[in-house]
Amino acid sequence: RNFIPIPEFSFNTDFGVKVAAEALIYDYGYDATDPFENYTRYRVSYSTIGAFSLLASNDDVNAFDSNNRIFYYAFASRNLSDYFFGDTDILDYDEARYDTSEYYNFEMIRAEVGGLMRTPINSSKKDGVEFKKGALFIFEKPVNQSENKFISSANIDGNEGAFLSVLEIGVILDKRDSEFRPVRGYFFDMGTKYAPPLISTHHGMHNYFTAYGFAPVLNSFINISLATRISFLNTVGDKPYWMTPSIGGTGTLRGFIFRRFSSDNALSYSAELRGWLFKIPNSSVELGGQIFMDGGRVFSNNNWDSMLTEHKFSLGLGGVISIFTPDFIMKAEVGFSEDGSGIYLGTGYSF
C-alpha cells in the first residue's frame, strides 16, 4: 500500500492559481493487481477565481472479492466566477464584453454523488470487455445573480437551479497495457445517460462515444509513443446549462478557454506524441514531454450538416514528471489557439 500526501500549488489559465491538498492511497494487494486493488482519493482545493471544492472517491477493482469494479464518489463546490456562453453554434459569445465585464459570469453551488459498476461480460477479464451501469445525482444552482447577467437575461435552462437523477448504462473495451501511462493498445467507452421525468427537473438523454489509441513509434535511447483520442457527445431533450456538451480548456481544444464552445452535440479529437526522456538514477523519478494537436466543433440538433465543417484547432507542448509511483504523473502544458493561449498544470495525462 502506498500513501501519498500531496500539497499542490498550480496554475490554470481558466481558473487561476490553485492551492490544494490531496491524499492518494494506492493498494496493490498481495497479488499486485493491475492497475491496483483499491485506489482512494481525498482532495480539497481553492483557486483564486473564488472556487472551493471537496472530493472523496474510491475505486475498488475486485469489490467484495468479485469480478466487479466499483467506483463511487462525492463532490461539492462553490464557485464565485463560473461562466456560460449559451449555444455558440447559434450565436457566438461577445469576446469584448467577456473581457471587460462580468456579463457572462455568475456564482454557483454544486453537489453531486455517484457510483459506477463495471462487470466483465465474460467470466475472464482478459478480453477487456465490460458492461457498466451507474447512477448519479447532481444539484447545481446559480446564486446571487442579477437580472442583467447573461444566464438570467437569456433565460438559460438551469439558471434557477436544477437537479438531475441520472441513470447510466454502457460498454467498455479496455486493451491498454497501462491505465495511467499507456504505450500500446486501445480503449473504447460508449453508453447512454438518462435523466427520467419526475425525479429530475430536466428530462433528457446523453449518448456518448470515446475511443483512445496508443502505439509506440520509437524504442531506442528514448521511448516515444503516439496517443490519439476521438470523442462524441449527443444530447436529446431538456438539459441544464451545465450538462450541455462543450469543448475548450483542459483535455479538449487546449488553448481555448474552458467551455468556449457549447451546443447540443460536441465532437473532439486529439493526437499527442509522448516521450519519457530519462530517469534519475537511484530514484523513482522520471521526466518526459509531449507535443499535441487538438480539434473539434460543436453543433445543434438542427445543424447536423455542419458536423464535418469549420472545425477549430489548437497546438501545444508540455512536460511530465513521474514521482512516488509510476502511476502518479504531474504535467504542465501550454496550448495555442486562434483565441490566444492556455496554461494547464495538473496530474495525469489529458487522456
Coordinates of C-alpha atoms in Angstrom, one line a residue, residues 5-345:
P5 CA 0.1 13.1 0.7
I6 CA 0.4 15.9 -1.8
P7 CA 0.4 19.7 -1.3
E8 CA -0.4 21.3 -4.6
F9 CA 0.3 24.7 -6.0
S10 CA -0.7 25.0 -9.6
F11 CA -2.0 27.4 -12.3
N12 CA -4.7 27.1 -14.9
T13 CA -5.5 29.8 -17.4
D14 CA -9.2 29.2 -16.9
F15 CA -9.3 29.0 -13.1
G16 CA -6.2 30.9 -11.9
V17 CA -3.8 29.9 -9.2
K18 CA -5.0 26.8 -7.3
V19 CA -3.9 25.6 -3.9
A20 CA -4.9 22.1 -2.9
A21 CA -4.1 19.3 -0.5
E22 CA -4.6 15.7 -1.7
A23 CA -4.2 12.3 -0.2
L24 CA -3.8 9.3 -2.5
I25 CA -3.9 5.7 -1.2
Y26 CA -2.8 3.0 -3.7
D27 CA -3.3 -0.6 -2.6
Y28 CA -1.9 -3.2 -5.0
G29 CA -2.9 -6.2 -2.9
Y30 CA -0.9 -9.3 -2.3
D31 CA -1.2 -10.4 -5.9
A32 CA -0.1 -7.0 -7.3
T33 CA -3.4 -6.5 -9.0
D34 CA -3.3 -4.4 -12.2
P35 CA -3.9 -1.4 -12.2
F36 CA -4.4 -1.7 -8.4
E37 CA -6.6 -3.4 -5.9
N38 CA -8.0 -0.2 -4.4
Y39 CA -7.4 3.5 -5.0
T40 CA -8.8 6.1 -2.6
R41 CA -8.5 9.8 -3.1
Y42 CA -9.3 12.8 -0.9
R43 CA -8.9 16.3 -2.1
V44 CA -9.6 19.9 -1.0
S45 CA -8.8 22.8 -3.3
Y46 CA -9.2 26.6 -3.6
S47 CA -8.5 28.7 -6.7
T48 CA -8.1 32.5 -6.9
I49 CA -11.2 32.9 -9.0
G50 CA -13.1 32.0 -5.8
A51 CA -13.7 28.3 -6.4
F52 CA -13.6 26.0 -3.4
S53 CA -14.2 22.2 -3.8
L54 CA -14.1 19.0 -1.8
L55 CA -13.8 15.5 -3.3
A56 CA -13.7 12.0 -1.9
S57 CA -13.6 8.9 -4.2
N58 CA -12.8 5.2 -4.1
D59 CA -12.1 2.8 -6.9
D60 CA -12.2 -0.9 -5.9
V61 CA -11.1 -3.3 -8.7
N62 CA -12.3 -6.5 -7.2
A63 CA -15.1 -5.3 -5.0
F64 CA -16.4 -7.8 -2.4
D65 CA -14.0 -10.4 -3.8
S66 CA -15.8 -10.4 -7.1
N67 CA -15.0 -9.5 -10.7
N68 CA -17.0 -6.3 -10.3
R69 CA -15.1 -3.0 -10.3
I70 CA -16.9 -0.3 -8.3
F71 CA -16.2 3.4 -8.4
Y72 CA -18.0 5.9 -6.2
Y73 CA -17.5 9.5 -5.2
A74 CA -18.9 12.6 -3.5
F75 CA -18.1 16.1 -4.7
A76 CA -19.1 19.7 -3.6
S77 CA -18.0 23.1 -4.9
R78 CA -18.7 26.8 -4.6
N79 CA -17.6 29.0 -7.5
L80 CA -17.7 32.8 -7.4
S81 CA -16.9 33.2 -11.1
D82 CA -18.3 30.5 -13.3
Y83 CA -19.4 31.3 -16.8
F84 CA -21.5 30.1 -19.7
F85 CA -21.9 31.4 -23.3
G86 CA -25.1 29.7 -24.4
D87 CA -25.4 27.8 -27.7
T88 CA -22.4 29.1 -29.6
D89 CA -23.4 27.2 -32.7
I90 CA -26.4 29.6 -33.0
L91 CA -24.8 32.7 -31.6
D92 CA -21.1 33.1 -30.6
Y93 CA -20.2 35.0 -27.4
D94 CA -19.2 38.6 -27.3
E95 CA -15.4 38.4 -26.6
A96 CA -15.0 42.1 -25.8
R97 CA -17.9 42.0 -23.4
Y98 CA -16.5 38.9 -21.7
D99 CA -13.0 40.5 -21.4
T100 CA -14.3 43.8 -20.0
S101 CA -17.3 42.9 -17.8
E102 CA -18.9 40.1 -15.8
Y103 CA -21.9 39.7 -18.1
Y104 CA -21.3 36.0 -18.7
N105 CA -20.1 35.3 -15.1
F106 CA -22.1 34.1 -12.2
E107 CA -21.8 32.4 -8.8
M108 CA -22.9 28.9 -8.3
I109 CA -23.0 26.0 -5.8
R110 CA -22.9 22.3 -6.8
A111 CA -23.2 19.0 -5.1
E112 CA -23.0 15.5 -6.6
V113 CA -22.7 11.9 -5.6
G114 CA -22.5 8.9 -7.8
G115 CA -21.3 5.4 -8.4
L116 CA -20.4 3.1 -11.4
M117 CA -20.1 -0.7 -11.5
R118 CA -18.1 -2.4 -14.3
T119 CA -18.7 -6.1 -14.8
P120 CA -16.8 -8.3 -17.2
I121 CA -19.2 -9.7 -19.9
N122 CA -17.2 -13.0 -19.8
S123 CA -16.0 -14.6 -16.6
S124 CA -12.4 -13.8 -17.5
K125 CA -11.3 -10.2 -17.6
K126 CA -8.6 -11.0 -20.3
D127 CA -10.8 -9.9 -23.2
G128 CA -11.2 -6.5 -21.6
V129 CA -15.0 -6.2 -22.4
E130 CA -17.1 -4.9 -19.5
F131 CA -20.7 -3.9 -19.1
K132 CA -21.2 -0.8 -16.9
K133 CA -24.2 0.6 -15.0
G134 CA -24.4 3.5 -12.7
A135 CA -26.3 6.3 -11.0
L136 CA -25.5 9.9 -10.5
F137 CA -27.3 12.7 -8.5
I138 CA -26.4 16.3 -9.3
F139 CA -27.6 19.6 -8.0
E140 CA -26.3 22.9 -9.2
K141 CA -27.7 26.4 -8.7
P142 CA -26.5 29.9 -9.7
V143 CA -26.7 32.2 -6.7
N144 CA -26.6 35.9 -6.0
Q145 CA -27.3 36.6 -9.7
S146 CA -28.8 39.8 -11.1
E147 CA -31.2 40.1 -14.0
N148 CA -28.6 41.8 -16.2
K149 CA -26.4 38.8 -16.3
F150 CA -26.5 36.6 -19.5
I151 CA -27.6 33.5 -17.7
S152 CA -30.7 35.3 -16.4
S153 CA -31.5 37.7 -19.3
A154 CA -31.2 34.9 -21.9
N155 CA -33.3 32.6 -19.6
I156 CA -30.8 29.8 -19.9
D157 CA -32.1 26.4 -18.7
G158 CA -30.9 25.8 -15.2
N159 CA -30.5 29.4 -14.2
E160 CA -32.8 29.0 -11.3
G161 CA -31.2 25.7 -10.2
A162 CA -31.6 22.1 -11.4
F163 CA -31.4 18.6 -10.0
L164 CA -30.8 15.5 -12.1
S165 CA -31.1 11.9 -11.2
V166 CA -29.0 10.2 -14.0
L167 CA -29.1 6.5 -14.8
E168 CA -26.2 5.2 -17.0
I169 CA -25.6 2.0 -19.0
G170 CA -22.7 1.3 -21.4
V171 CA -19.9 -0.9 -22.6
I172 CA -16.2 -0.6 -22.1
L173 CA -13.4 -2.3 -24.1
D174 CA -10.1 -1.8 -22.5
K175 CA -7.0 -3.3 -24.1
R176 CA -4.4 -0.8 -22.9
D177 CA -1.1 -2.0 -21.5
S178 CA -1.4 0.5 -18.6
E179 CA -4.3 2.6 -17.3
F180 CA -2.2 5.6 -16.2
R181 CA 0.6 5.7 -18.7
P182 CA -0.3 3.5 -21.7
V183 CA 2.1 3.0 -24.6
R184 CA 0.2 0.5 -26.7
G185 CA -3.4 -0.7 -27.1
Y186 CA -6.8 0.8 -27.3
F187 CA -9.8 1.8 -25.2
F188 CA -13.5 2.3 -26.1
D189 CA -16.2 3.7 -23.9
M190 CA -19.8 4.1 -25.2
G191 CA -23.1 4.4 -23.5
T192 CA -26.2 6.4 -22.6
K193 CA -27.1 8.6 -19.6
Y194 CA -30.8 9.2 -19.0
A195 CA -32.5 11.7 -16.7
P196 CA -36.0 10.4 -16.1
P197 CA -39.0 12.7 -15.5
L198 CA -40.5 13.1 -12.0
I199 CA -37.1 12.6 -10.3
S200 CA -35.3 15.2 -12.4
T201 CA -36.0 18.8 -13.1
H202 CA -35.0 18.2 -16.8
H203 CA -35.8 15.2 -18.8
G204 CA -33.2 14.2 -21.4
M205 CA -30.7 11.7 -22.8
H206 CA -27.0 11.9 -23.3
N207 CA -25.4 9.4 -25.8
Y208 CA -21.6 9.3 -25.8
F209 CA -18.7 7.5 -27.5
T210 CA -15.0 7.8 -26.7
A211 CA -12.0 6.0 -28.2
Y212 CA -8.3 6.1 -27.3
G213 CA -5.5 4.5 -29.3
F214 CA -1.8 4.1 -28.3
A215 CA 1.2 2.9 -30.3
P216 CA 5.0 3.0 -29.8
V217 CA 6.8 4.9 -32.6
L218 CA 10.4 4.9 -31.2
N219 CA 12.1 2.5 -28.9
S220 CA 15.8 3.3 -28.7
F221 CA 17.6 5.7 -26.4
I222 CA 14.2 7.3 -25.6
N223 CA 10.7 5.8 -25.8
I224 CA 8.2 7.8 -27.8
S225 CA 4.6 6.8 -28.3
L226 CA 1.6 8.2 -30.2
A227 CA -1.7 8.7 -28.3
T228 CA -4.9 9.5 -30.1
R229 CA -8.4 10.3 -28.9
I230 CA -11.8 10.9 -30.5
S231 CA -15.0 11.7 -28.6
F232 CA -18.6 12.5 -29.5
L233 CA -21.4 13.5 -27.2
N234 CA -25.0 13.9 -28.4
T235 CA -27.9 15.2 -26.2
V236 CA -31.7 14.9 -26.8
G237 CA -34.4 16.6 -24.7
D238 CA -34.1 19.1 -21.9
K239 CA -30.8 19.8 -20.1
P240 CA -29.5 22.5 -17.7
Y241 CA -26.6 24.6 -18.9
W242 CA -24.0 22.5 -17.0
M243 CA -25.0 19.3 -18.9
T244 CA -24.6 21.0 -22.3
P245 CA -21.8 19.4 -24.4
S246 CA -18.8 21.7 -24.6
I247 CA -15.2 21.8 -25.7
G248 CA -12.3 24.0 -24.8
G249 CA -9.8 24.0 -21.9
T250 CA -8.1 21.1 -20.3
G251 CA -8.3 17.9 -22.4
T252 CA -10.2 19.3 -25.4
L253 CA -9.0 22.3 -27.6
R254 CA -6.3 23.3 -25.1
G255 CA -5.5 26.9 -25.8
F256 CA -9.2 27.9 -25.9
I257 CA -10.8 28.9 -22.7
F258 CA -12.9 26.4 -20.7
R259 CA -16.3 25.7 -22.2
R260 CA -15.5 28.0 -25.1
F261 CA -17.9 26.2 -27.5
S262 CA -21.2 24.6 -26.4
S263 CA -24.2 23.2 -28.1
D264 CA -26.4 20.0 -28.4
N265 CA -23.5 18.0 -29.8
A266 CA -19.7 18.0 -29.4
L267 CA -17.1 16.3 -31.5
S268 CA -13.5 16.5 -30.4
Y269 CA -10.2 14.7 -31.1
S270 CA -6.5 14.8 -30.2
A271 CA -3.2 13.4 -31.4
E272 CA -0.3 13.5 -28.9
L273 CA 3.4 12.4 -29.2
R274 CA 4.6 11.4 -25.7
G275 CA 8.1 10.5 -24.6
W276 CA 9.8 9.5 -21.3
L277 CA 13.2 11.1 -21.8
F278 CA 15.2 9.9 -18.8
K279 CA 15.1 8.5 -15.2
I280 CA 17.1 10.0 -12.4
P281 CA 19.4 7.2 -11.1
N282 CA 18.6 5.5 -7.8
S283 CA 15.2 7.1 -7.6
S284 CA 11.6 6.6 -8.9
V285 CA 11.6 10.0 -10.7
E286 CA 11.2 10.1 -14.4
L287 CA 10.9 13.1 -16.8
G288 CA 9.2 13.3 -20.1
G289 CA 7.5 15.6 -22.6
Q290 CA 4.7 15.7 -25.2
I291 CA 3.5 17.7 -28.2
F292 CA -0.1 17.7 -29.2
M293 CA -2.8 18.8 -31.7
D294 CA -6.5 19.2 -30.6
G295 CA -9.5 19.7 -32.9
G296 CA -13.3 19.6 -32.9
R297 CA -16.5 21.6 -33.1
V298 CA -20.0 21.8 -31.5
F299 CA -23.3 21.9 -33.4
S300 CA -27.0 22.0 -32.6
N301 CA -29.5 19.2 -33.4
N302 CA -30.8 21.4 -36.2
N303 CA -27.4 21.6 -37.8
W304 CA -26.1 18.1 -38.3
D305 CA -24.9 19.0 -41.9
S306 CA -22.1 21.1 -40.3
M307 CA -20.6 18.2 -38.3
L308 CA -17.5 17.9 -40.5
T309 CA -17.0 21.5 -41.4
E310 CA -15.5 24.6 -39.8
H311 CA -13.5 22.8 -37.1
K312 CA -11.4 24.6 -34.6
F313 CA -7.8 23.6 -33.9
S314 CA -5.1 24.1 -31.3
L315 CA -1.4 23.1 -31.0
G316 CA 0.7 22.7 -27.9
L317 CA 3.5 21.1 -25.9
G318 CA 4.2 20.2 -22.3
G319 CA 6.3 18.2 -19.8
V320 CA 5.5 15.4 -17.3
I321 CA 7.2 14.0 -14.2
S322 CA 6.5 10.7 -12.5
I323 CA 7.3 10.5 -8.8
F324 CA 6.5 8.2 -5.8
T325 CA 5.0 5.6 -8.1
P326 CA 4.8 5.1 -11.9
D327 CA 1.1 5.6 -11.7
F328 CA 1.4 9.2 -10.3
I329 CA 2.1 11.7 -13.1
M330 CA 2.3 15.5 -12.8
K331 CA 2.0 17.5 -16.0
A332 CA 2.5 21.1 -17.4
E333 CA 1.1 22.0 -20.8
V334 CA 0.6 25.1 -22.9
G335 CA -1.9 25.2 -25.8
F336 CA -2.0 27.8 -28.6
S337 CA -5.2 28.7 -30.5
E338 CA -6.7 31.5 -32.6
D339 CA -8.1 32.9 -29.4
G340 CA -4.8 33.0 -27.6
S341 CA -3.0 30.5 -25.3
G342 CA -3.7 28.5 -22.2
I343 CA -1.5 27.0 -19.5
Y344 CA -2.5 23.8 -17.7
L345 CA -0.9 22.2 -14.6

